[in-house]
Tab-separated table of C-alpha atoms and ligand atoms in Angstrom:
chain	number	residue	atom	x	y	z
A	299	MET	CA	114.150	52.462	101.184
A	300	HIS	CA	115.496	54.363	98.274
A	301	LYS	CA	113.359	56.645	96.197
A	302	LYS	CA	114.346	58.861	93.306
A	303	LEU	CA	115.059	62.447	94.333
A	304	GLN	CA	112.735	64.800	92.502
A	305	PRO	CA	114.226	68.109	91.647
A	306	ILE	CA	112.528	70.903	93.544
A	307	VAL	CA	112.957	74.524	92.789
A	308	VAL	CA	113.270	76.409	96.037
A	309	VAL	CA	112.867	80.116	95.929
A	310	VAL	CA	113.479	82.030	99.172
A	311	LEU	CA	111.139	85.003	99.412
A	312	VAL	CA	111.567	87.975	101.561
A	313	LEU	CA	108.178	88.713	102.794
A	314	ILE	CA	107.631	92.405	102.426
A	315	PHE	CA	104.056	92.409	103.376
A	316	ALA	CA	102.667	92.220	106.792
A	317	GLN	CA	101.387	88.696	107.681
A	318	SER	CA	98.091	88.299	109.244
A	319	ALA	CA	96.454	85.103	110.467
A	320	ALA	CA	93.148	84.495	108.850
A	321	SER	CA	90.326	85.301	111.148
A	322	GLN	CA	88.312	82.221	112.018
A	323	ASP	CA	85.009	84.039	111.354
A	324	SER	CA	85.796	85.116	107.883
A	325	PHE	CA	87.914	82.107	106.928
A	326	HIS	CA	86.559	79.688	104.327
A	327	PHE	CA	88.558	76.531	103.753
A	328	ALA	CA	87.561	76.342	100.139
A	329	ASP	CA	88.920	79.834	99.466
A	330	PHE	CA	92.531	78.609	100.075
A	331	PHE	CA	92.519	74.789	99.798
A	332	VAL	CA	91.409	71.982	97.602
A	333	GLU	CA	91.004	68.306	98.404
A	334	GLY	CA	93.983	66.275	99.430
A	335	ALA	CA	97.113	67.029	101.471
A	336	LEU	CA	100.458	68.504	100.620
A	337	ARG	CA	103.183	66.329	102.088
A	338	ILE	CA	106.788	67.568	102.350
A	339	ASP	CA	109.454	65.034	103.404
A	340	ILE	CA	112.349	66.778	104.963
A	341	VAL	CA	115.752	65.818	106.278
A	342	HIS	CA	116.365	67.515	109.627
A	343	SER	CA	119.998	67.582	110.474
A	344	GLY	CA	122.648	69.191	112.693
A	345	THR	CA	124.171	69.096	116.041
A	346	ASP	CA	123.404	70.559	119.523
A	347	VAL	CA	123.991	74.041	118.090
A	348	GLU	CA	122.936	73.564	114.491
A	349	ASP	CA	119.402	73.010	113.130
A	350	VAL	CA	119.139	72.594	109.314
A	351	ILE	CA	116.148	71.577	107.283
A	352	SER	CA	116.477	70.240	103.738
A	353	VAL	CA	113.645	69.225	101.443
A	354	ARG	CA	113.756	65.660	100.072
A	355	ARG	CA	110.510	65.608	98.024
A	356	ILE	CA	107.074	67.058	97.826
A	357	ILE	CA	104.005	64.888	97.327
A	358	ARG	CA	100.275	65.321	96.847
A	359	GLU	CA	98.348	62.900	99.047
A	360	PRO	CA	94.670	61.901	98.645
A	361	HIS	CA	93.460	62.516	102.210
A	362	TRP	CA	93.169	65.652	104.355
A	363	SER	CA	91.478	64.649	107.565
A	364	GLY	CA	92.001	67.715	109.722
A	365	PRO	CA	89.337	70.176	110.554
A	366	LYS	CA	88.072	72.624	107.943
A	367	THR	CA	86.831	75.261	110.120
A	368	GLN	CA	89.517	75.718	112.785
A	369	LEU	CA	92.905	75.664	111.113
A	370	MET	CA	94.958	76.832	114.014
A	371	LEU	CA	95.176	75.852	117.636
A	372	SER	CA	94.546	78.603	120.113
A	373	ARG	CA	97.719	77.420	122.049
A	374	ASP	CA	101.188	77.873	120.697
A	375	MET	CA	102.639	74.364	121.101
A	376	GLY	CA	105.630	72.296	120.053
A	377	LYS	CA	109.427	72.867	119.800
A	378	TYR	CA	108.913	73.688	116.138
A	379	ARG	CA	106.117	75.213	114.070
A	380	PHE	CA	105.353	75.761	110.437
A	381	ASP	CA	103.233	78.470	108.877
A	382	LEU	CA	101.662	78.285	105.449
A	383	VAL	CA	101.208	81.768	103.989
A	384	ASP	CA	99.043	82.580	101.019
A	385	ALA	CA	101.565	84.365	98.663
A	386	GLY	CA	98.986	86.542	97.138
A	387	SER	CA	97.411	88.046	100.224
A	388	GLY	CA	100.052	87.394	102.926
A	389	THR	CA	97.469	85.638	105.076
A	390	ILE	CA	98.606	82.828	107.306
A	391	ILE	CA	96.211	80.058	106.152
A	392	TYR	CA	97.471	77.143	108.157
A	393	ARG	CA	99.795	76.768	111.271
A	394	TYR	CA	101.031	73.564	112.903
A	395	GLY	CA	103.079	73.025	116.043
A	396	PHE	CA	105.184	69.843	116.367
A	397	SER	CA	108.179	68.317	117.979
A	398	THR	CA	110.748	65.968	116.514
A	399	LEU	CA	113.129	63.106	117.239
A	400	PHE	CA	115.957	65.355	116.080
A	401	GLY	CA	114.822	67.944	118.711
A	402	GLU	CA	115.267	65.271	121.462
A	403	TRP	CA	118.464	63.891	120.046
A	404	ILE	CA	120.146	67.282	120.293
A	405	THR	CA	119.902	67.020	124.061
A	406	THR	CA	122.089	63.836	124.055
A	407	GLU	CA	125.791	63.798	124.397
A	408	GLN	CA	126.257	62.396	120.849
A	409	ALA	CA	124.902	65.670	119.510
A	410	LYS	CA	127.964	67.447	120.855
A	411	GLN	CA	130.260	65.096	118.875
A	412	VAL	CA	128.670	64.293	115.593
A	413	ARG	CA	126.193	65.699	112.979
A	414	ARG	CA	123.141	63.512	112.317
A	415	ALA	CA	120.116	63.623	110.135
A	416	PHE	CA	116.587	62.491	110.713
A	417	GLU	CA	113.531	61.915	108.473
A	418	GLU	CA	110.519	64.098	109.058
A	419	THR	CA	107.371	64.952	107.175
A	420	LEU	CA	105.290	68.085	107.269
A	421	GLU	CA	101.632	67.671	106.181
A	422	MET	CA	99.030	70.361	105.477
A	423	PRO	CA	95.901	70.857	103.467
A	424	TYR	CA	96.568	71.156	99.711
A	425	PRO	CA	96.740	74.847	98.826
A	426	LYS	CA	94.834	76.301	95.897
A	427	ALA	CA	97.341	78.949	95.037
A	428	PRO	CA	101.085	79.603	95.534
A	429	VAL	CA	102.118	79.584	99.204
A	430	VAL	CA	105.197	80.312	101.280
A	431	LEU	CA	106.097	77.683	103.869
A	432	SER	CA	108.197	78.809	106.852
A	433	VAL	CA	109.479	76.593	109.692
A	434	TYR	CA	110.299	78.026	113.105
A	435	LEU	CA	112.367	76.696	116.019
A	436	ARG	CA	111.618	77.610	119.586
A	437	SER	CA	114.815	79.051	120.989
A	438	ASP	CA	116.128	78.511	124.510
A	439	LYS	CA	114.595	81.899	125.270
A	440	GLY	CA	111.195	80.658	124.269
A	441	GLN	CA	111.072	82.752	121.051
A	442	MET	CA	110.126	81.265	117.700
A	443	GLU	CA	112.898	81.864	115.153
A	444	GLU	CA	112.637	81.138	111.440
A	445	ILE	CA	114.982	78.338	110.277
A	446	PHE	CA	113.595	77.568	106.839
A	447	THR	CA	111.476	79.095	104.198
A	448	MET	CA	110.388	78.209	100.629
A	449	SER	CA	107.799	79.049	98.171
A	450	ILE	CA	105.556	76.234	96.740
A	451	ASP	CA	103.362	76.396	93.630
A	452	PRO	CA	100.731	73.753	94.091
A	453	ALA	CA	100.326	73.510	90.314
A	454	ASP	CA	104.014	72.498	89.924
A	455	HIS	CA	104.173	69.388	87.910
A	456	GLN	CA	107.258	68.244	89.835
A	457	ILE	CA	105.055	67.590	92.870
A	458	GLY	CA	104.840	63.866	93.070
A	459	HIS	CA	102.089	61.483	93.898
A	460	THR	CA	101.878	59.141	96.836
A	461	PRO	CA	104.002	56.053	96.621
A	462	ILE	CA	101.666	53.127	97.157
A	463	MET	CA	102.545	50.746	99.926
A	464	PRO	CA	102.775	47.324	98.290
A	465	LEU	CA	100.559	44.708	99.979
A	466	ALA	CA	99.232	47.129	102.559
A	467	GLU	CA	95.721	46.343	103.879
A	468	VAL	CA	93.417	48.862	105.479
A	469	ILE	CA	91.402	47.621	108.470
A	470	ASP	CA	88.584	49.743	110.008
A	471	VAL	CA	88.642	49.433	113.705
A	472	GLN	CA	86.008	52.007	114.520
A	473	LEU	CA	84.299	54.505	112.213
A	474	ALA	CA	82.304	57.366	113.803
A	475	GLY	CA	81.915	59.884	110.985
A	476	PRO	CA	83.497	62.120	108.295
A	477	PRO	CA	87.282	62.682	108.724
A	478	SER	CA	87.014	66.532	108.920
A	479	GLN	CA	84.734	66.138	111.930
A	480	LYS	CA	86.456	63.384	113.849
A	481	VAL	CA	89.887	62.563	115.351
A	482	ASP	CA	91.364	60.148	112.854
A	483	LEU	CA	93.814	57.728	114.426
A	484	VAL	CA	95.791	55.372	112.338
A	485	ILE	CA	97.533	52.292	113.876
A	486	LEU	CA	100.626	50.965	112.020
A	487	GLY	CA	101.794	47.615	113.242
A	488	ASP	CA	105.465	46.705	113.031
A	489	GLY	CA	107.065	43.301	113.285
A	490	TYR	CA	103.920	41.408	112.351
A	491	ALA	CA	104.814	38.613	109.913
A	492	ALA	CA	102.238	37.670	107.148
A	493	ASP	CA	100.937	34.753	109.184
A	494	GLU	CA	100.345	37.245	112.161
A	495	ARG	CA	97.640	39.240	110.384
A	496	THR	CA	94.897	37.869	112.583
A	497	LYS	CA	96.925	38.728	115.668
A	498	PHE	CA	97.421	42.263	114.381
A	499	VAL	CA	93.667	42.808	113.934
A	500	GLY	CA	92.979	41.356	117.375
A	501	ASP	CA	95.705	43.605	118.898
A	502	CYS	CA	94.238	46.658	117.239
A	503	ARG	CA	90.735	45.916	118.627
A	504	ARG	CA	92.140	45.193	122.103
A	505	PHE	CA	94.030	48.485	121.994
A	506	ALA	CA	90.811	50.421	121.129
A	507	GLU	CA	88.889	48.743	123.978
A	508	LYS	CA	91.588	49.719	126.502
A	509	PHE	CA	92.071	53.206	125.068
A	510	PHE	CA	88.449	53.986	125.208
A	511	ASP	CA	88.104	52.797	128.784
A	512	VAL	CA	90.135	55.944	129.933
A	513	GLU	CA	88.736	59.430	130.283
A	514	PRO	CA	88.547	61.828	128.536
A	515	PHE	CA	88.414	59.385	125.585
A	516	LYS	CA	85.773	57.123	127.208
A	517	SER	CA	82.979	59.623	127.067
A	518	ARG	CA	84.157	60.881	123.660
A	519	ARG	CA	84.504	57.603	121.815
A	520	ASP	CA	82.106	58.798	119.159
A	521	LYS	CA	84.563	61.578	118.274
A	522	PHE	CA	87.148	59.151	117.033
A	523	ASN	CA	87.782	57.063	113.862
A	524	VAL	CA	90.306	54.379	114.260
A	525	ARG	CA	91.821	52.717	111.190
A	526	ALA	CA	94.758	50.365	110.949
A	527	VAL	CA	97.137	49.576	108.089
A	528	PHE	CA	98.645	46.098	107.964
A	529	VAL	CA	101.932	45.770	106.234
A	530	ALA	CA	103.439	42.296	106.590
A	531	SER	CA	106.921	42.130	108.087
A	532	SER	CA	109.546	39.879	106.698
A	533	GLU	CA	110.441	38.826	110.212
A	534	SER	CA	108.345	38.789	113.451
A	535	GLY	CA	109.302	41.187	116.291
A	536	ILE	CA	111.387	44.398	116.334
A	537	ASP	CA	114.954	45.390	116.971
A	538	GLU	CA	116.375	45.132	120.439
A	539	PRO	CA	120.036	46.341	119.841
A	540	ARG	CA	121.190	45.966	123.411
A	541	LYS	CA	120.374	42.146	123.127
A	542	GLY	CA	121.792	41.854	119.625
A	543	ILE	CA	118.306	41.294	118.126
A	544	TYR	CA	117.701	42.886	114.781
A	545	ARG	CA	114.609	42.387	112.564
A	546	ASP	CA	113.712	43.362	109.037
A	547	THR	CA	110.435	45.272	109.437
A	548	PRO	CA	108.567	47.841	107.346
A	549	PHE	CA	108.709	50.687	109.883
A	550	GLY	CA	112.042	50.102	111.590
A	551	MET	CA	110.750	50.129	115.175
A	552	MET	CA	113.447	49.481	117.803
A	553	PHE	CA	113.933	49.495	121.562
A	554	ASN	CA	116.931	51.317	122.901
A	555	MET	CA	116.447	54.474	120.924
A	556	PHE	CA	119.310	56.838	122.098
A	557	ASP	CA	120.558	53.685	123.845
A	558	LEU	CA	117.776	53.965	126.504
A	559	PRO	CA	116.510	50.576	127.585
A	560	ARG	CA	112.774	51.064	127.342
A	561	TYR	CA	112.632	53.896	124.713
A	562	CYS	CA	110.926	52.175	121.809
A	563	MET	CA	110.749	54.432	118.669
A	564	SER	CA	111.441	54.474	114.970
A	565	GLU	CA	113.343	56.717	112.604
A	566	ALA	CA	111.486	55.470	109.461
A	567	VAL	CA	109.071	58.397	109.402
A	568	TRP	CA	108.704	58.442	105.621
A	569	ALA	CA	107.764	54.789	105.412
A	570	MET	CA	105.119	55.431	108.098
A	571	HIS	CA	103.636	58.235	106.100
A	572	ASP	CA	103.702	56.034	103.004
A	573	ALA	CA	101.397	53.650	104.811
A	574	ALA	CA	99.318	56.284	106.683
A	575	ALA	CA	98.655	57.980	103.393
A	576	LEU	CA	96.200	55.178	102.588
A	577	VAL	CA	93.747	56.503	105.187
A	578	PRO	CA	92.683	59.763	106.691
A	579	HIS	CA	94.991	60.457	109.701
A	580	ASP	CA	95.333	63.150	112.263
A	581	ALA	CA	97.624	61.151	114.511
A	582	MET	CA	99.763	58.060	114.057
A	583	LEU	CA	100.004	55.171	116.449
A	584	LEU	CA	102.843	52.650	116.090
A	585	MET	CA	102.211	49.260	117.702
A	586	ALA	CA	105.235	46.966	118.047
A	587	ASN	CA	104.606	43.239	118.013
A	588	SER	CA	106.327	42.614	121.244
A	589	SER	CA	105.663	41.631	124.862
A	590	ARG	CA	108.545	43.710	126.201
A	591	TYR	CA	107.732	46.827	128.264
A	592	GLY	CA	108.422	50.025	126.431
A	593	GLY	CA	107.074	52.889	124.429
A	594	GLY	CA	107.582	56.555	123.581
A	595	ALA	CA	105.927	59.517	121.864
A	596	ILE	CA	106.687	62.944	120.414
A	597	TYR	CA	104.067	65.623	119.995
A	598	ASN	CA	102.516	65.499	116.579
A	599	LEU	CA	105.098	62.910	115.367
A	600	TYR	CA	103.745	59.624	116.688
A	601	THR	CA	102.915	57.514	119.686
A	602	VAL	CA	104.469	54.149	120.236
A	603	PHE	CA	103.221	51.197	122.265
A	604	VAL	CA	103.783	47.444	122.357
A	605	SER	CA	101.088	44.851	121.767
A	606	ASP	CA	101.502	42.375	124.533
A	607	ASN	CA	102.779	43.816	127.763
A	608	GLU	CA	100.328	43.709	130.643
A	609	TYR	CA	101.815	46.835	132.262
A	610	ASP	CA	101.638	48.676	129.031
A	611	ASP	CA	98.086	49.864	129.337
A	612	TYR	CA	99.048	52.756	131.563
A	613	LEU	CA	102.047	53.585	129.394
A	614	THR	CA	100.107	53.686	126.132
A	615	VAL	CA	97.671	56.372	127.277
A	616	HIS	CA	100.432	58.361	129.041
A	617	GLU	CA	102.386	58.347	125.746
A	618	PHE	CA	99.341	59.372	123.795
A	619	GLY	CA	99.104	62.296	126.217
A	620	HIS	CA	102.585	63.317	124.813
A	621	GLY	CA	102.002	62.469	121.188
A	622	PHE	CA	98.506	63.821	120.732
A	623	GLY	CA	98.068	66.293	123.582
A	624	GLY	CA	101.591	67.723	123.762
A	625	LEU	CA	101.560	67.005	127.533
A	626	GLY	CA	104.823	67.141	129.366
A	627	ASP	CA	106.085	64.614	131.888
A	628	GLU	CA	105.097	65.854	135.300
A	629	TYR	CA	107.485	63.525	137.130
A	630	TYR	CA	111.002	64.404	138.377
A	631	THR	CA	113.803	62.715	140.200
A	632	SER	CA	114.324	64.330	143.584
A	633	SER	CA	118.035	63.818	143.264
A	634	VAL	CA	118.196	66.152	140.282
A	635	ALA	CA	117.666	69.813	141.344
A	636	TYR	CA	117.600	71.648	138.049
A	637	ASN	CA	117.661	70.012	134.638
A	638	GLU	CA	118.742	71.366	131.279
A	639	PHE	CA	115.717	69.782	129.436
A	640	TYR	CA	113.709	72.990	130.100
A	641	PRO	CA	115.694	76.269	130.048
A	642	GLN	CA	115.510	78.033	133.310
A	643	GLY	CA	113.379	81.252	133.450
A	644	VAL	CA	111.434	80.357	130.317
A	645	GLU	CA	107.805	79.211	130.421
A	646	PRO	CA	107.563	75.675	128.939
A	647	TRP	CA	105.096	75.381	125.995
A	648	GLU	CA	103.475	72.208	127.360
A	649	PRO	CA	99.976	72.911	128.756
A	650	ASN	CA	100.554	71.069	131.988
A	651	ILE	CA	103.941	72.393	133.182
A	652	THR	CA	104.830	75.901	134.376
A	653	ALA	CA	107.787	77.848	135.488
A	654	LEU	CA	105.376	79.932	137.542
A	655	LEU	CA	107.144	83.102	136.503
A	656	ASN	CA	103.974	85.104	137.123
A	657	PRO	CA	101.408	83.248	139.269
A	658	ASP	CA	98.756	85.783	138.229
A	659	LYS	CA	99.108	84.596	134.633
A	660	LEU	CA	99.239	80.876	135.404
A	661	LYS	CA	98.018	79.175	132.164
A	662	TRP	CA	95.547	76.953	134.088
A	663	LYS	CA	94.419	79.804	136.478
A	664	ALA	CA	90.790	79.195	135.386
A	665	LEU	CA	90.868	75.794	137.106
A	666	VAL	CA	92.412	77.042	140.390
A	667	ASP	CA	90.009	77.830	143.183
A	668	GLU	CA	90.165	81.058	144.955
A	669	GLY	CA	92.196	80.691	148.118
A	670	THR	CA	94.622	78.114	146.818
A	671	PRO	CA	98.193	79.457	147.314
A	672	LEU	CA	100.579	79.495	144.332
A	673	PRO	CA	102.879	77.685	144.693
A	674	THR	CA	100.775	75.126	146.430
A	675	PRO	CA	102.217	73.180	149.394
A	676	GLU	CA	102.309	69.509	148.591
A	677	ASN	CA	102.286	68.237	152.190
A	678	ASP	CA	99.131	69.876	153.264
A	679	ALA	CA	96.197	67.382	153.096
A	680	LYS	CA	93.692	70.021	152.210
A	681	PHE	CA	95.393	70.599	148.795
A	682	ALA	CA	95.748	66.926	147.987
A	683	GLN	CA	92.863	66.967	145.483
A	684	VAL	CA	92.941	70.593	144.227
A	685	VAL	CA	94.461	72.239	141.120
A	686	GLY	CA	97.353	74.455	142.070
A	687	ALA	CA	101.024	74.666	141.141
A	688	PHE	CA	103.019	71.943	142.932
A	689	GLU	CA	106.824	72.175	142.725
A	690	GLY	CA	108.543	69.345	140.877
A	691	ALA	CA	107.823	68.631	137.247
A	692	GLY	CA	109.488	68.167	133.792
A	693	TYR	CA	112.363	66.108	135.306
A	694	ALA	CA	113.260	68.903	137.737
A	695	ALA	CA	112.566	68.982	141.477
A	696	LYS	CA	112.909	72.764	141.601
A	697	GLY	CA	111.746	75.627	139.428
A	698	LEU	CA	109.028	73.821	137.449
A	699	TYR	CA	105.473	73.188	138.704
A	700	ARG	CA	102.687	70.706	137.872
A	701	PRO	CA	98.994	71.200	138.254
A	702	SER	CA	98.062	68.413	140.725
A	703	VAL	CA	99.719	66.206	143.275
A	704	ASP	CA	99.177	63.141	141.038
A	705	CYS	CA	98.266	62.543	137.338
A	706	LYS	CA	98.698	59.974	134.642
A	707	MET	CA	101.584	62.213	133.411
A	708	PHE	CA	103.137	62.052	136.908
A	709	SER	CA	103.105	58.469	138.147
A	710	LYS	CA	102.614	54.976	136.860
A	711	GLY	CA	99.600	52.957	137.445
A	712	ASN	CA	95.808	53.157	137.109
A	713	ARG	CA	95.105	56.812	137.757
A	714	ASP	CA	93.277	59.526	135.927
A	715	PHE	CA	94.746	62.559	134.002
A	716	CYS	CA	94.658	65.568	136.299
A	717	ARG	CA	92.048	68.190	135.384
A	718	VAL	CA	94.592	70.403	133.471
A	719	CYS	CA	95.782	67.514	131.391
A	720	GLU	CA	92.209	66.319	130.840
A	721	GLN	CA	91.131	69.823	129.720
A	722	ALA	CA	94.146	70.017	127.357
A	723	LEU	CA	93.222	66.677	125.783
A	724	VAL	CA	89.556	67.609	125.529
A	725	GLU	CA	90.568	70.905	123.724
A	726	MET	CA	92.683	68.821	121.279
A	727	ILE	CA	89.811	66.490	120.621
A	728	GLY	CA	87.677	69.482	120.042
A	729	HIS	CA	90.065	70.937	117.530
A	730	TYR	CA	89.890	67.842	115.344
A	731	ALA	CA	86.335	66.956	116.049
A	732	PRO	CA	84.875	70.485	116.213
A	733	SER	CA	81.526	69.601	117.844
A	734	ALA	CA	83.387	67.998	120.827
A	735	THR	CA	84.333	71.186	122.707
A	736	ASP	CA	82.331	70.257	125.704
B	822	LIG	ZN1	98.460	66.305	134.588
């Protein structure tokens, strides 16, 4: 997809005023924002030691579906974060944590050999007055370091309008209420040919039934809007490079991302946002028209699942735990002692994994019963059902701990989220659907 590059004047400001986050009590959405969303398409490039953000274009979109009362999460999550600062007052008016495909790629061998670039999109409510956008990277020491900053005047006539996806059709799967008070999911199907529209609609409805059969979503179904956008694919199915199968599809979904057999992802982030722009969306789900086992997800990027794999039900909800809840994998391979994925001696940002550097300050301490030792012995039957800190998590057998012996983020199959994961998901639902903080 080739779009004309729009010139953008970037002014780097040195912030000489002290920044302060807007207090939730005194904060009024309408003081700082108007209707719509500000979308910034960026190219994220570099190597394992280089992290560069370049702006491709800035667009005003019609829908802002996020909450209007709680603009920041209480948890500091994601490998990256951006802050939107009101230039006049120095107030942080919006903050968003996220992770990226680039951020995963830099852990691969290829990132030591070649510089690569990935599409990304930053979305925020449309500001009323000039703002300063700053993007931060979480360093290996766990500190947030600024890697990009620019000023944006929302009245700038260079800001474009949303490209309309030709022949896209919006399908309401489930509507529960106003976007600012609900979690708005959008399903984008890939690899569905024009004559597979009926299958697409059926697959979306089947997904919803399975998704809302799992807690904590089951008892909070009325907190979710689910919409789908159908964009007909020239060919049926998606890429399977290891088998020499390539398909022309609108969202470029593929198995074998980073040459991993089951890792099903897409790099066509801007095309996804072009389609998602048609509806309010807090989280994107990509559904591949395939019966092959696979999936993937990245926190606040997207969640991927396949339409027709009978073993995929577990995987879809597990991946949504990553994509929506920012949950980490609790599993590990016992043959690997320490792993580079999480830097040693640094507390992971994921709500369900800890380095247990200070047991007194364990982030899920409120859920641990008095008398439960930390770390918690796994082989003692009396701790089999409790919340504690069990060694082995985040791909490492040593040095990282998970909250429970078992969890949907730990092992495959039909099991529940552990209490810590469930609480993190409930908090996130409550963030987007403010009345759901039960
Ligand atoms: Zn868990």
